[in-house]
Amino acid sequence: LDARFNLKNVHRRLQTVAKVLTVTTFLEDAIRVVLTFSAQQESMVIAGWQNPLLHTFLPILSFIIQFTGGLLIVLPSAGWRPEAGC
């Protein structure tokens, strides 16, 4: 296997693919929360959250977390944060 493939190049390509798939998943979920906001609010009621403020706050929090997670993976680290898991 080593003779035919440069393992460092394979590792770099797999790392890039993993980042693209992770960012795509995060951003797709963030967009879905925005596009189905009323359904997200209804799911908070079904899940048992009694406070009406939480019906709005939790989907917004979910959007912020998903979008921020995607951005943190895409933005260059510049040495100030580790790339754990990537």
PDB file of N, CA, C and O in Angstrom:
ATOM      1  N   LEU A   1       0.824  -1.197   0.000  1.00  0.00           N
ATOM      2  CA  LEU A   1       0.000   0.000   0.000  1.00  0.00           C
ATOM      3  C   LEU A   1       0.869   1.263   0.000  1.00  0.00           C
ATOM      4  O   LEU A   1       0.595   2.202  -0.728  1.00  0.00           O
ATOM      5  N   ASP A   2       1.943   1.266   0.794  1.00  0.00           N
ATOM      6  CA  ASP A   2       2.828   2.430   0.856  1.00  0.00           C
ATOM      7  C   ASP A   2       3.512   2.704  -0.482  1.00  0.00           C
ATOM      8  O   ASP A   2       3.789   3.846  -0.820  1.00  0.00           O
ATOM      9  N   ALA A   3       3.801   1.666  -1.232  1.00  0.00           N
ATOM     10  CA  ALA A   3       4.516   1.841  -2.485  1.00  0.00           C
ATOM     11  C   ALA A   3       3.657   2.526  -3.548  1.00  0.00           C
ATOM     12  O   ALA A   3       4.161   3.257  -4.382  1.00  0.00           O
ATOM     13  N   ARG A   4       2.351   2.311  -3.508  1.00  0.00           N
ATOM     14  CA  ARG A   4       1.477   2.875  -4.534  1.00  0.00           C
ATOM     15  C   ARG A   4       0.861   4.207  -4.133  1.00  0.00           C
ATOM     16  O   ARG A   4       0.525   5.009  -4.973  1.00  0.00           O
ATOM     17  N   PHE A   5       0.673   4.440  -2.842  1.00  0.00           N
ATOM     18  CA  PHE A   5      -0.008   5.642  -2.372  1.00  0.00           C
ATOM     19  C   PHE A   5       0.860   6.389  -1.371  1.00  0.00           C
ATOM     20  O   PHE A   5       1.481   5.771  -0.506  1.00  0.00           O
ATOM     21  N   ASN A   6       0.866   7.676  -1.486  1.00  0.00           N
ATOM     22  CA  ASN A   6       1.525   8.506  -0.484  1.00  0.00           C
ATOM     23  C   ASN A   6       0.511   8.723   0.640  1.00  0.00           C
ATOM     24  O   ASN A   6      -0.499   9.405   0.458  1.00  0.00           O
ATOM     25  N   LEU A   7       0.761   8.109   1.785  1.00  0.00           N
ATOM     26  CA  LEU A   7      -0.217   8.137   2.873  1.00  0.00           C
ATOM     27  C   LEU A   7      -0.470   9.544   3.399  1.00  0.00           C
ATOM     28  O   LEU A   7      -1.571   9.848   3.857  1.00  0.00           O
ATOM     29  N   LYS A   8       0.514  10.415   3.337  1.00  0.00           N
ATOM     30  CA  LYS A   8       0.296  11.797   3.787  1.00  0.00           C
ATOM     31  C   LYS A   8      -0.717  12.496   2.894  1.00  0.00           C
ATOM     32  O   LYS A   8      -1.594  13.217   3.381  1.00  0.00           O
ATOM     33  N   ASN A   9      -0.617  12.286   1.584  1.00  0.00           N
ATOM     34  CA  ASN A   9      -1.581  12.901   0.663  1.00  0.00           C
ATOM     35  C   ASN A   9      -2.979  12.329   0.859  1.00  0.00           C
ATOM     36  O   ASN A   9      -3.969  13.058   0.809  1.00  0.00           O
ATOM     37  N   VAL A  10      -3.057  11.029   1.066  1.00  0.00           N
ATOM     38  CA  VAL A  10      -4.359  10.394   1.313  1.00  0.00           C
ATOM     39  C   VAL A  10      -4.968  10.958   2.596  1.00  0.00           C
ATOM     40  O   VAL A  10      -6.158  11.285   2.639  1.00  0.00           O
ATOM     41  N   HIS A  11      -4.153  11.088   3.626  1.00  0.00           N
ATOM     42  CA  HIS A  11      -4.641  11.619   4.904  1.00  0.00           C
ATOM     43  C   HIS A  11      -5.146  13.046   4.733  1.00  0.00           C
ATOM     44  O   HIS A  11      -6.204  13.411   5.261  1.00  0.00           O
ATOM     45  N   ARG A  12      -4.414  13.877   4.008  1.00  0.00           N
ATOM     46  CA  ARG A  12      -4.836  15.266   3.781  1.00  0.00           C
ATOM     47  C   ARG A  12      -6.146  15.331   3.024  1.00  0.00           C
ATOM     48  O   ARG A  12      -7.023  16.137   3.338  1.00  0.00           O
ATOM     49  N   ARG A  13      -6.294  14.487   2.022  1.00  0.00           N
ATOM     50  CA  ARG A  13      -7.548  14.487   1.245  1.00  0.00           C
ATOM     51  C   ARG A  13      -8.717  14.008   2.090  1.00  0.00           C
ATOM     52  O   ARG A  13      -9.809  14.571   2.021  1.00  0.00           O
ATOM     53  N   LEU A  14      -8.498  12.981   2.887  1.00  0.00           N
ATOM     54  CA  LEU A  14      -9.569  12.509   3.771  1.00  0.00           C
ATOM     55  C   LEU A  14      -9.933  13.565   4.814  1.00  0.00           C
ATOM     56  O   LEU A  14     -11.095  13.728   5.166  1.00  0.00           O
ATOM     57  N   GLN A  15      -8.941  14.284   5.284  1.00  0.00           N
ATOM     58  CA  GLN A  15      -9.179  15.357   6.248  1.00  0.00           C
ATOM     59  C   GLN A  15     -10.038  16.445   5.615  1.00  0.00           C
ATOM     60  O   GLN A  15     -10.971  16.952   6.238  1.00  0.00           O
ATOM     61  N   THR A  16      -9.764  16.800   4.376  1.00  0.00           N
ATOM     62  CA  THR A  16     -10.550  17.805   3.665  1.00  0.00           C
ATOM     63  C   THR A  16     -11.971  17.329   3.443  1.00  0.00           C
ATOM     64  O   THR A  16     -12.929  18.079   3.659  1.00  0.00           O
ATOM     65  N   VAL A  17     -12.125  16.081   3.034  1.00  0.00           N
ATOM     66  CA  VAL A  17     -13.465  15.521   2.828  1.00  0.00           C
ATOM     67  C   VAL A  17     -14.249  15.526   4.136  1.00  0.00           C
ATOM     68  O   VAL A  17     -15.429  15.879   4.173  1.00  0.00           O
ATOM     69  N   ALA A  18     -13.605  15.161   5.228  1.00  0.00           N
ATOM     70  CA  ALA A  18     -14.275  15.142   6.537  1.00  0.00           C
ATOM     71  C   ALA A  18     -14.741  16.550   6.925  1.00  0.00           C
ATOM     72  O   ALA A  18     -15.850  16.730   7.427  1.00  0.00           O
ATOM     73  N   LYS A  19     -13.905  17.550   6.683  1.00  0.00           N
ATOM     74  CA  LYS A  19     -14.289  18.920   7.006  1.00  0.00           C
ATOM     75  C   LYS A  19     -15.475  19.372   6.165  1.00  0.00           C
ATOM     76  O   LYS A  19     -16.412  19.991   6.679  1.00  0.00           O
ATOM     77  N   VAL A  20     -15.443  19.062   4.876  1.00  0.00           N
ATOM     78  CA  VAL A  20     -16.541  19.462   3.988  1.00  0.00           C
ATOM     79  C   VAL A  20     -17.847  18.805   4.426  1.00  0.00           C
ATOM     80  O   VAL A  20     -18.889  19.459   4.499  1.00  0.00           O
ATOM     81  N   LEU A  21     -17.806  17.528   4.739  1.00  0.00           N
ATOM     82  CA  LEU A  21     -19.019  16.828   5.172  1.00  0.00           C
ATOM     83  C   LEU A  21     -19.544  17.371   6.500  1.00  0.00           C
ATOM     84  O   LEU A  21     -20.758  17.533   6.680  1.00  0.00           O
ATOM     85  N   THR A  22     -18.647  17.674   7.427  1.00  0.00           N
ATOM     86  CA  THR A  22     -19.065  18.211   8.723  1.00  0.00           C
ATOM     87  C   THR A  22     -19.683  19.590   8.572  1.00  0.00           C
ATOM     88  O   THR A  22     -20.759  19.871   9.120  1.00  0.00           O
ATOM     89  N   VAL A  23     -19.040  20.454   7.811  1.00  0.00           N
ATOM     90  CA  VAL A  23     -19.563  21.811   7.600  1.00  0.00           C
ATOM     91  C   VAL A  23     -20.903  21.747   6.876  1.00  0.00           C
ATOM     92  O   VAL A  23     -21.848  22.458   7.241  1.00  0.00           O
ATOM     93  N   THR A  24     -21.013  20.895   5.874  1.00  0.00           N
ATOM     94  CA  THR A  24     -22.269  20.754   5.146  1.00  0.00           C
ATOM     95  C   THR A  24     -23.392  20.320   6.072  1.00  0.00           C
ATOM     96  O   THR A  24     -24.507  20.851   6.008  1.00  0.00           O
ATOM     97  N   THR A  25     -23.109  19.374   6.947  1.00  0.00           N
ATOM     98  CA  THR A  25     -24.120  18.913   7.901  1.00  0.00           C
ATOM     99  C   THR A  25     -24.540  20.031   8.843  1.00  0.00           C
ATOM    100  O   THR A  25     -25.740  20.240   9.075  1.00  0.00           O
ATOM    101  N   PHE A  26     -23.578  20.766   9.404  1.00  0.00           N
ATOM    102  CA  PHE A  26     -23.899  21.860  10.320  1.00  0.00           C
ATOM    103  C   PHE A  26     -24.728  22.932   9.636  1.00  0.00           C
ATOM    104  O   PHE A  26     -25.750  23.387  10.166  1.00  0.00           O
ATOM    105  N   LEU A  27     -24.292  23.361   8.446  1.00  0.00           N
ATOM    106  CA  LEU A  27     -24.999  24.441   7.762  1.00  0.00           C
ATOM    107  C   LEU A  27     -26.374  23.997   7.279  1.00  0.00           C
ATOM    108  O   LEU A  27     -27.334  24.773   7.320  1.00  0.00           O
ATOM    109  N   GLU A  28     -26.502  22.761   6.819  1.00  0.00           N
ATOM    110  CA  GLU A  28     -27.813  22.251   6.407  1.00  0.00           C
ATOM    111  C   GLU A  28     -28.775  22.243   7.580  1.00  0.00           C
ATOM    112  O   GLU A  28     -29.938  22.623   7.442  1.00  0.00           O
ATOM    113  N   ASP A  29     -28.307  21.836   8.734  1.00  0.00           N
ATOM    114  CA  ASP A  29     -29.158  21.812   9.911  1.00  0.00           C
ATOM    115  C   ASP A  29     -29.548  23.226  10.339  1.00  0.00           C
ATOM    116  O   ASP A  29     -30.695  23.480  10.703  1.00  0.00           O
ATOM    117  N   ALA A  30     -28.610  24.161  10.268  1.00  0.00           N
ATOM    118  CA  ALA A  30     -28.915  25.551  10.628  1.00  0.00           C
ATOM    119  C   ALA A  30     -29.955  26.136   9.677  1.00  0.00           C
ATOM    120  O   ALA A  30     -30.917  26.791  10.111  1.00  0.00           O
ATOM    121  N   ILE A  31     -29.813  25.872   8.386  1.00  0.00           N
ATOM    122  CA  ILE A  31     -30.775  26.380   7.402  1.00  0.00           C
ATOM    123  C   ILE A  31     -32.139  25.730   7.613  1.00  0.00           C
ATOM    124  O   ILE A  31     -33.178  26.389   7.517  1.00  0.00           O
ATOM    125  N   ARG A  32     -32.150  24.437   7.913  1.00  0.00           N
ATOM    126  CA  ARG A  32     -33.421  23.739   8.153  1.00  0.00           C
ATOM    127  C   ARG A  32     -34.162  24.331   9.349  1.00  0.00           C
ATOM    128  O   ARG A  32     -35.379  24.494   9.318  1.00  0.00           O
ATOM    129  N   VAL A  33     -33.431  24.677  10.398  1.00  0.00           N
ATOM    130  CA  VAL A  33     -34.063  25.271  11.583  1.00  0.00           C
ATOM    131  C   VAL A  33     -34.725  26.597  11.216  1.00  0.00           C
ATOM    132  O   VAL A  33     -35.843  26.889  11.636  1.00  0.00           O
ATOM    133  N   VAL A  34     -34.053  27.400  10.388  1.00  0.00           N
ATOM    134  CA  VAL A  34     -34.610  28.698   9.986  1.00  0.00           C
ATOM    135  C   VAL A  34     -35.824  28.511   9.083  1.00  0.00           C
ATOM    136  O   VAL A  34     -36.855  29.178   9.269  1.00  0.00           O
ATOM    137  N   LEU A  35     -35.724  27.605   8.117  1.00  0.00           N
ATOM    138  CA  LEU A  35     -36.810  27.427   7.152  1.00  0.00           C
ATOM    139  C   LEU A  35     -38.037  26.758   7.755  1.00  0.00           C
ATOM    140  O   LEU A  35     -39.159  26.936   7.248  1.00  0.00           O
ATOM    141  N   THR A  36     -37.854  25.980   8.806  1.00  0.00           N
ATOM    142  CA  THR A  36     -38.994  25.302   9.454  1.00  0.00           C
ATOM    143  C   THR A  36     -39.151  25.795  10.892  1.00  0.00           C
ATOM    144  O   THR A  36     -39.409  25.008  11.793  1.00  0.00           O
ATOM    145  N   PHE A  37     -39.019  27.109  11.075  1.00  0.00           N
ATOM    146  CA  PHE A  37     -39.004  27.670  12.419  1.00  0.00           C
ATOM    147  C   PHE A  37     -40.280  27.364  13.197  1.00  0.00           C
ATOM    148  O   PHE A  37     -40.231  26.993  14.370  1.00  0.00           O
ATOM    149  N   SER A  38     -41.438  27.506  12.559  1.00  0.00           N
ATOM    150  CA  SER A  38     -42.690  27.240  13.282  1.00  0.00           C
ATOM    151  C   SER A  38     -42.789  25.764  13.678  1.00  0.00           C
ATOM    152  O   SER A  38     -43.278  25.434  14.762  1.00  0.00           O
ATOM    153  N   ALA A  39     -42.317  24.867  12.807  1.00  0.00           N
ATOM    154  CA  ALA A  39     -42.313  23.442  13.154  1.00  0.00           C
ATOM    155  C   ALA A  39     -41.348  23.168  14.303  1.00  0.00           C
ATOM    156  O   ALA A  39     -41.622  22.319  15.164  1.00  0.00           O
ATOM    157  N   GLN A  40     -40.232  23.897  14.325  1.00  0.00           N
ATOM    158  CA  GLN A  40     -39.278  23.755  15.429  1.00  0.00           C
ATOM    159  C   GLN A  40     -39.918  24.205  16.740  1.00  0.00           C
ATOM    160  O   GLN A  40     -39.731  23.574  17.782  1.00  0.00           O
ATOM    161  N   GLN A  41     -40.670  25.298  16.677  1.00  0.00           N
ATOM    162  CA  GLN A  41     -41.361  25.772  17.878  1.00  0.00           C
ATOM    163  C   GLN A  41     -42.387  24.750  18.350  1.00  0.00           C
ATOM    164  O   GLN A  41     -42.508  24.494  19.554  1.00  0.00           O
ATOM    165  N   GLU A  42     -43.118  24.167  17.426  1.00  0.00           N
ATOM    166  CA  GLU A  42     -44.102  23.138  17.791  1.00  0.00           C
ATOM    167  C   GLU A  42     -43.424  21.924  18.414  1.00  0.00           C
ATOM    168  O   GLU A  42     -43.962  21.316  19.340  1.00  0.00           O
ATOM    169  N   SER A  43     -42.258  21.572  17.904  1.00  0.00           N
ATOM    170  CA  SER A  43     -41.554  20.412  18.471  1.00  0.00           C
ATOM    171  C   SER A  43     -41.097  20.683  19.897  1.00  0.00           C
ATOM    172  O   SER A  43     -40.986  19.763  20.709  1.00  0.00           O
ATOM    173  N   MET A  44     -40.824  21.950  20.226  1.00  0.00           N
ATOM    174  CA  MET A  44     -40.475  22.299  21.612  1.00  0.00           C
ATOM    175  C   MET A  44     -41.668  22.073  22.535  1.00  0.00           C
ATOM    176  O   MET A  44     -41.521  21.607  23.661  1.00  0.00           O
ATOM    177  N   VAL A  45     -42.860  22.388  22.042  1.00  0.00           N
ATOM    178  CA  VAL A  45     -44.082  22.154  22.829  1.00  0.00           C
ATOM    179  C   VAL A  45     -44.289  20.653  23.016  1.00  0.00           C
ATOM    180  O   VAL A  45     -44.564  20.185  24.124  1.00  0.00           O
ATOM    181  N   ILE A  46     -44.142  19.896  21.935  1.00  0.00           N
ATOM    182  CA  ILE A  46     -44.319  18.439  22.000  1.00  0.00           C
ATOM    183  C   ILE A  46     -43.296  17.805  22.934  1.00  0.00           C
ATOM    184  O   ILE A  46     -43.602  16.860  23.661  1.00  0.00           O
ATOM    185  N   ALA A  47     -42.079  18.356  22.946  1.00  0.00           N
ATOM    186  CA  ALA A  47     -41.020  17.812  23.801  1.00  0.00           C
ATOM    187  C   ALA A  47     -41.261  18.103  25.282  1.00  0.00           C
ATOM    188  O   ALA A  47     -40.585  17.558  26.137  1.00  0.00           O
ATOM    189  N   GLY A  48     -42.213  18.996  25.568  1.00  0.00           N
ATOM    190  CA  GLY A  48     -42.565  19.236  26.961  1.00  0.00           C
ATOM    191  C   GLY A  48     -42.052  20.530  27.549  1.00  0.00           C
ATOM    192  O   GLY A  48     -42.192  20.762  28.754  1.00  0.00           O
ATOM    193  N   TRP A  49     -41.447  21.392  26.746  1.00  0.00           N
ATOM    194  CA  TRP A  49     -40.992  22.682  27.248  1.00  0.00           C
ATOM    195  C   TRP A  49     -42.222  23.556  27.470  1.00  0.00           C
ATOM    196  O   TRP A  49     -42.949  23.859  26.543  1.00  0.00           O
ATOM    197  N   GLN A  50     -42.469  23.955  28.703  1.00  0.00           N
ATOM    198  CA  GLN A  50     -43.687  24.665  29.056  1.00  0.00           C
ATOM    199  C   GLN A  50     -43.614  26.170  28.817  1.00  0.00           C
ATOM    200  O   GLN A  50     -44.622  26.795  28.510  1.00  0.00           O
ATOM    201  N   ASN A  51     -42.453  26.752  28.956  1.00  0.00           N
ATOM    202  CA  ASN A  51     -42.301  28.191  28.838  1.00  0.00           C
ATOM    203  C   ASN A  51     -42.328  28.614  27.364  1.00  0.00           C
ATOM    204  O   ASN A  51     -41.492  28.185  26.577  1.00  0.00           O
ATOM    205  N   PRO A  52     -43.280  29.491  26.964  1.00  0.00           N
ATOM    206  CA  PRO A  52     -43.350  29.933  25.564  1.00  0.00           C
ATOM    207  C   PRO A  52     -42.078  30.643  25.080  1.00  0.00           C
ATOM    208  O   PRO A  52     -41.766  30.610  23.889  1.00  0.00           O
ATOM    209  N   LEU A  53     -41.343  31.267  25.991  1.00  0.00           N
ATOM    210  CA  LEU A  53     -40.097  31.916  25.603  1.00  0.00           C
ATOM    211  C   LEU A  53     -39.087  30.888  25.082  1.00  0.00           C
ATOM    212  O   LEU A  53     -38.364  31.151  24.121  1.00  0.00           O
ATOM    213  N   LEU A  54     -39.080  29.706  25.699  1.00  0.00           N
ATOM    214  CA  LEU A  54     -38.166  28.648  25.257  1.00  0.00           C
ATOM    215  C   LEU A  54     -38.534  28.103  23.881  1.00  0.00           C
ATOM    216  O   LEU A  54     -37.664  27.619  23.152  1.00  0.00           O
ATOM    217  N   HIS A  55     -39.817  28.197  23.498  1.00  0.00           N
ATOM    218  CA  HIS A  55     -40.244  27.712  22.181  1.00  0.00           C
ATOM    219  C   HIS A  55     -39.555  28.497  21.071  1.00  0.00           C
ATOM    220  O   HIS A  55     -39.365  27.978  19.977  1.00  0.00           O
ATOM    221  N   THR A  56     -39.204  29.736  21.360  1.00  0.00           N
ATOM    222  CA  THR A  56     -38.495  30.568  20.388  1.00  0.00           C
ATOM    223  C   THR A  56     -36.986  30.525  20.624  1.00  0.00           C
ATOM    224  O   THR A  56     -36.202  30.442  19.672  1.00  0.00           O
ATOM    225  N   PHE A  57     -36.588  30.583  21.884  1.00  0.00           N
ATOM    226  CA  PHE A  57     -35.164  30.673  22.214  1.00  0.00           C
ATOM    227  C   PHE A  57     -34.376  29.416  21.810  1.00  0.00           C
ATOM    228  O   PHE A  57     -33.266  29.526  21.278  1.00  0.00           O
ATOM    229  N   LEU A  58     -34.918  28.237  22.048  1.00  0.00           N
ATOM    230  CA  LEU A  58     -34.172  27.004  21.772  1.00  0.00           C
ATOM    231  C   LEU A  58     -33.879  26.787  20.283  1.00  0.00           C
ATOM    232  O   LEU A  58     -32.756  26.440  19.927  1.00  0.00           O
ATOM    233  N   PRO A  59     -34.852  27.012  19.371  1.00  0.00           N
ATOM    234  CA  PRO A  59     -34.483  26.909  17.946  1.00  0.00           C
ATOM    235  C   PRO A  59     -33.459  27.962  17.512  1.00  0.00           C
ATOM    236  O   PRO A  59     -32.575  27.673  16.703  1.00  0.00           O
ATOM    237  N   ILE A  60     -33.550  29.171  18.072  1.00  0.00           N
ATOM    238  CA  ILE A  60     -32.563  30.207  17.743  1.00  0.00           C
ATOM    239  C   ILE A  60     -31.189  29.787  18.257  1.00  0.00           C
ATOM    240  O   ILE A  60     -30.182  29.923  17.555  1.00  0.00           O
ATOM    241  N   LEU A  61     -31.138  29.248  19.460  1.00  0.00           N
ATOM    242  CA  LEU A  61     -29.877  28.763  20.024  1.00  0.00           C
ATOM    243  C   LEU A  61     -29.302  27.632  19.166  1.00  0.00           C
ATOM    244  O   LEU A  61     -28.103  27.583  18.910  1.00  0.00           O
ATOM    245  N   SER A  62     -30.159  26.744  18.709  1.00  0.00           N
ATOM    246  CA  SER A  62     -29.719  25.651  17.845  1.00  0.00           C
ATOM    247  C   SER A  62     -29.102  26.197  16.563  1.00  0.00           C
ATOM    248  O   SER A  62     -28.051  25.728  16.117  1.00  0.00           O
ATOM    249  N   PHE A  63     -29.753  27.196  15.955  1.00  0.00           N
ATOM    250  CA  PHE A  63     -29.216  27.812  14.742  1.00  0.00           C
ATOM    251  C   PHE A  63     -27.831  28.412  14.995  1.00  0.00           C
ATOM    252  O   PHE A  63     -26.900  28.200  14.226  1.00  0.00           O
ATOM    253  N   ILE A  64     -27.710  29.151  16.090  1.00  0.00           N
ATOM    254  CA  ILE A  64     -26.436  29.816  16.409  1.00  0.00           C
ATOM    255  C   ILE A  64     -25.324  28.787  16.612  1.00  0.00           C
ATOM    256  O   ILE A  64     -24.214  28.951  16.108  1.00  0.00           O
ATOM    257  N   ILE A  65     -25.621  27.726  17.336  1.00  0.00           N
ATOM    258  CA  ILE A  65     -24.615  26.701  17.608  1.00  0.00           C
ATOM    259  C   ILE A  65     -24.197  25.992  16.317  1.00  0.00           C
ATOM    260  O   ILE A  65     -23.001  25.795  16.070  1.00  0.00           O
ATOM    261  N   GLN A  66     -25.163  25.616  15.483  1.00  0.00           N
ATOM    262  CA  GLN A  66     -24.844  24.912  14.243  1.00  0.00           C
ATOM    263  C   GLN A  66     -24.052  25.804  13.290  1.00  0.00           C
ATOM    264  O   GLN A  66     -23.061  25.376  12.698  1.00  0.00           O
ATOM    265  N   PHE A  67     -24.478  27.054  13.135  1.00  0.00           N
ATOM    266  CA  PHE A  67     -23.804  27.970  12.219  1.00  0.00           C
ATOM    267  C   PHE A  67     -22.390  28.286  12.708  1.00  0.00           C
ATOM    268  O   PHE A  67     -21.435  28.288  11.931  1.00  0.00           O
ATOM    269  N   THR A  68     -22.248  28.530  14.008  1.00  0.00           N
ATOM    270  CA  THR A  68     -20.939  28.822  14.581  1.00  0.00           C
ATOM    271  C   THR A  68     -20.001  27.618  14.456  1.00  0.00           C
ATOM    272  O   THR A  68     -18.820  27.777  14.136  1.00  0.00           O
ATOM    273  N   GLY A  69     -20.523  26.426  14.681  1.00  0.00           N
ATOM    274  CA  GLY A  69     -19.712  25.214  14.526  1.00  0.00           C
ATOM    275  C   GLY A  69     -19.173  25.070  13.119  1.00  0.00           C
ATOM    276  O   GLY A  69     -18.004  24.736  12.917  1.00  0.00           O
ATOM    277  N   GLY A  70     -20.020  25.338  12.125  1.00  0.00           N
ATOM    278  CA  GLY A  70     -19.570  25.289  10.743  1.00  0.00           C
ATOM    279  C   GLY A  70     -18.501  26.321  10.450  1.00  0.00           C
ATOM    280  O   GLY A  70     -17.498  26.032   9.794  1.00  0.00           O
ATOM    281  N   LEU A  71     -18.686  27.533  10.956  1.00  0.00           N
ATOM    282  CA  LEU A  71     -17.705  28.597  10.732  1.00  0.00           C
ATOM    283  C   LEU A  71     -16.368  28.283  11.397  1.00  0.00           C
ATOM    284  O   LEU A  71     -15.313  28.555  10.825  1.00  0.00           O
ATOM    285  N   LEU A  72     -16.399  27.732  12.593  1.00  0.00           N
ATOM    286  CA  LEU A  72     -15.149  27.423  13.297  1.00  0.00           C
ATOM    287  C   LEU A  72     -14.322  26.378  12.563  1.00  0.00           C
ATOM    288  O   LEU A  72     -13.095  26.383  12.642  1.00  0.00           O
ATOM    289  N   ILE A  73     -14.982  25.498  11.845  1.00  0.00           N
ATOM    290  CA  ILE A  73     -14.248  24.491  11.083  1.00  0.00           C
ATOM    291  C   ILE A  73     -13.671  25.114   9.811  1.00  0.00           C
ATOM    292  O   ILE A  73     -12.551  24.822   9.417  1.00  0.00           O
ATOM    293  N   VAL A  74     -14.428  26.006   9.176  1.00  0.00           N
ATOM    294  CA  VAL A  74     -14.005  26.602   7.908  1.00  0.00           C
ATOM    295  C   VAL A  74     -12.911  27.644   8.098  1.00  0.00           C
ATOM    296  O   VAL A  74     -11.961  27.704   7.324  1.00  0.00           O
ATOM    297  N   LEU A  75     -13.033  28.471   9.126  1.00  0.00           N
ATOM    298  CA  LEU A  75     -12.068  29.550   9.330  1.00  0.00           C
ATOM    299  C   LEU A  75     -10.698  28.977   9.671  1.00  0.00           C
ATOM    300  O   LEU A  75     -10.596  27.988  10.394  1.00  0.00           O
ATOM    301  N   PRO A  76      -9.636  29.592   9.184  1.00  0.00           N
ATOM    302  CA  PRO A  76      -8.293  29.102   9.524  1.00  0.00           C
ATOM    303  C   PRO A  76      -8.015  29.288  11.008  1.00  0.00           C
ATOM    304  O   PRO A  76      -8.428  30.267  11.614  1.00  0.00           O
ATOM    305  N   SER A  77      -7.301  28.344  11.570  1.00  0.00           N
ATOM    306  CA  SER A  77      -7.066  28.371  13.014  1.00  0.00           C
ATOM    307  C   SER A  77      -6.045  29.431  13.417  1.00  0.00           C
ATOM    308  O   SER A  77      -6.131  29.985  14.495  1.00  0.00           O
ATOM    309  N   ALA A  78      -5.081  29.709  12.590  1.00  0.00           N
ATOM    310  CA  ALA A  78      -4.038  30.713  12.870  1.00  0.00           C
ATOM    311  C   ALA A  78      -3.343  30.465  14.194  1.00  0.00           C
ATOM    312  O   ALA A  78      -2.867  31.389  14.838  1.00  0.00           O
ATOM    313  N   GLY A  79      -3.307  29.228  14.641  1.00  0.00           N
ATOM    314  CA  GLY A  79      -2.577  28.880  15.845  1.00  0.00           C
ATOM    315  C   GLY A  79      -3.284  29.183  17.155  1.00  0.00           C
ATOM    316  O   GLY A  79      -2.773  28.893  18.210  1.00  0.00           O
ATOM    317  N   TRP A  80      -4.486  29.730  17.131  1.00  0.00           N
ATOM    318  CA  TRP A  80      -5.152  30.102  18.382  1.00  0.00           C
ATOM    319  C   TRP A  80      -6.132  29.052  18.864  1.00  0.00           C
ATOM    320  O   TRP A  80      -6.649  29.147  19.959  1.00  0.00           O
ATOM    321  N   ARG A  81      -6.405  28.017  18.074  1.00  0.00           N
ATOM    322  CA  ARG A  81      -7.270  26.934  18.538  1.00  0.00           C
ATOM    323  C   ARG A  81      -6.834  25.622  17.896  1.00  0.00           C
ATOM    324  O   ARG A  81      -6.392  25.598  16.754  1.00  0.00           O
ATOM    325  N   PRO A  82      -6.955  24.528  18.602  1.00  0.00           N
ATOM    326  CA  PRO A  82      -6.580  23.239  18.025  1.00  0.00           C
ATOM    327  C   PRO A  82      -7.662  22.747  17.064  1.00  0.00           C
ATOM    328  O   PRO A  82      -8.802  23.187  17.135  1.00  0.00           O
ATOM    329  N   GLU A  83      -7.304  21.837  16.187  1.00  0.00           N
ATOM    330  CA  GLU A  83      -8.256  21.224  15.275  1.00  0.00           C
ATOM    331  C   GLU A  83      -8.592  19.825  15.785  1.00  0.00           C
ATOM    332  O   GLU A  83      -8.323  18.837  15.112  1.00  0.00           O
ATOM    333  N   ALA A  84      -9.192  19.749  16.935  1.00  0.00           N
ATOM    334  CA  ALA A  84      -9.533  18.468  17.517  1.00  0.00           C
ATOM    335  C   ALA A  84     -10.597  17.792  16.659  1.00  0.00           C
ATOM    336  O   ALA A  84     -11.605  18.391  16.318  1.00  0.00           O
ATOM    337  N   GLY A  85     -10.364  16.564  16.305  1.00  0.00           N
ATOM    338  CA  GLY A  85     -11.345  15.791  15.554  1.00  0.00           C
ATOM    339  C   GLY A  85     -11.332  16.040  14.063  1.00  0.00           C
ATOM    340  O   GLY A  85     -12.093  15.439  13.330  1.00  0.00           O
ATOM    341  N   CYS A  86     -10.503  16.941  13.574  1.00  0.00           N
ATOM    342  CA  CYS A  86     -10.480  17.224  12.133  1.00  0.00           C
ATOM    343  C   CYS A  86      -9.173  16.794  11.528  1.00  0.00           C
ATOM    344  O   CYS A  86      -8.148  16.947  12.039  1.00  0.00           O
TER     345      CYS A  86
END
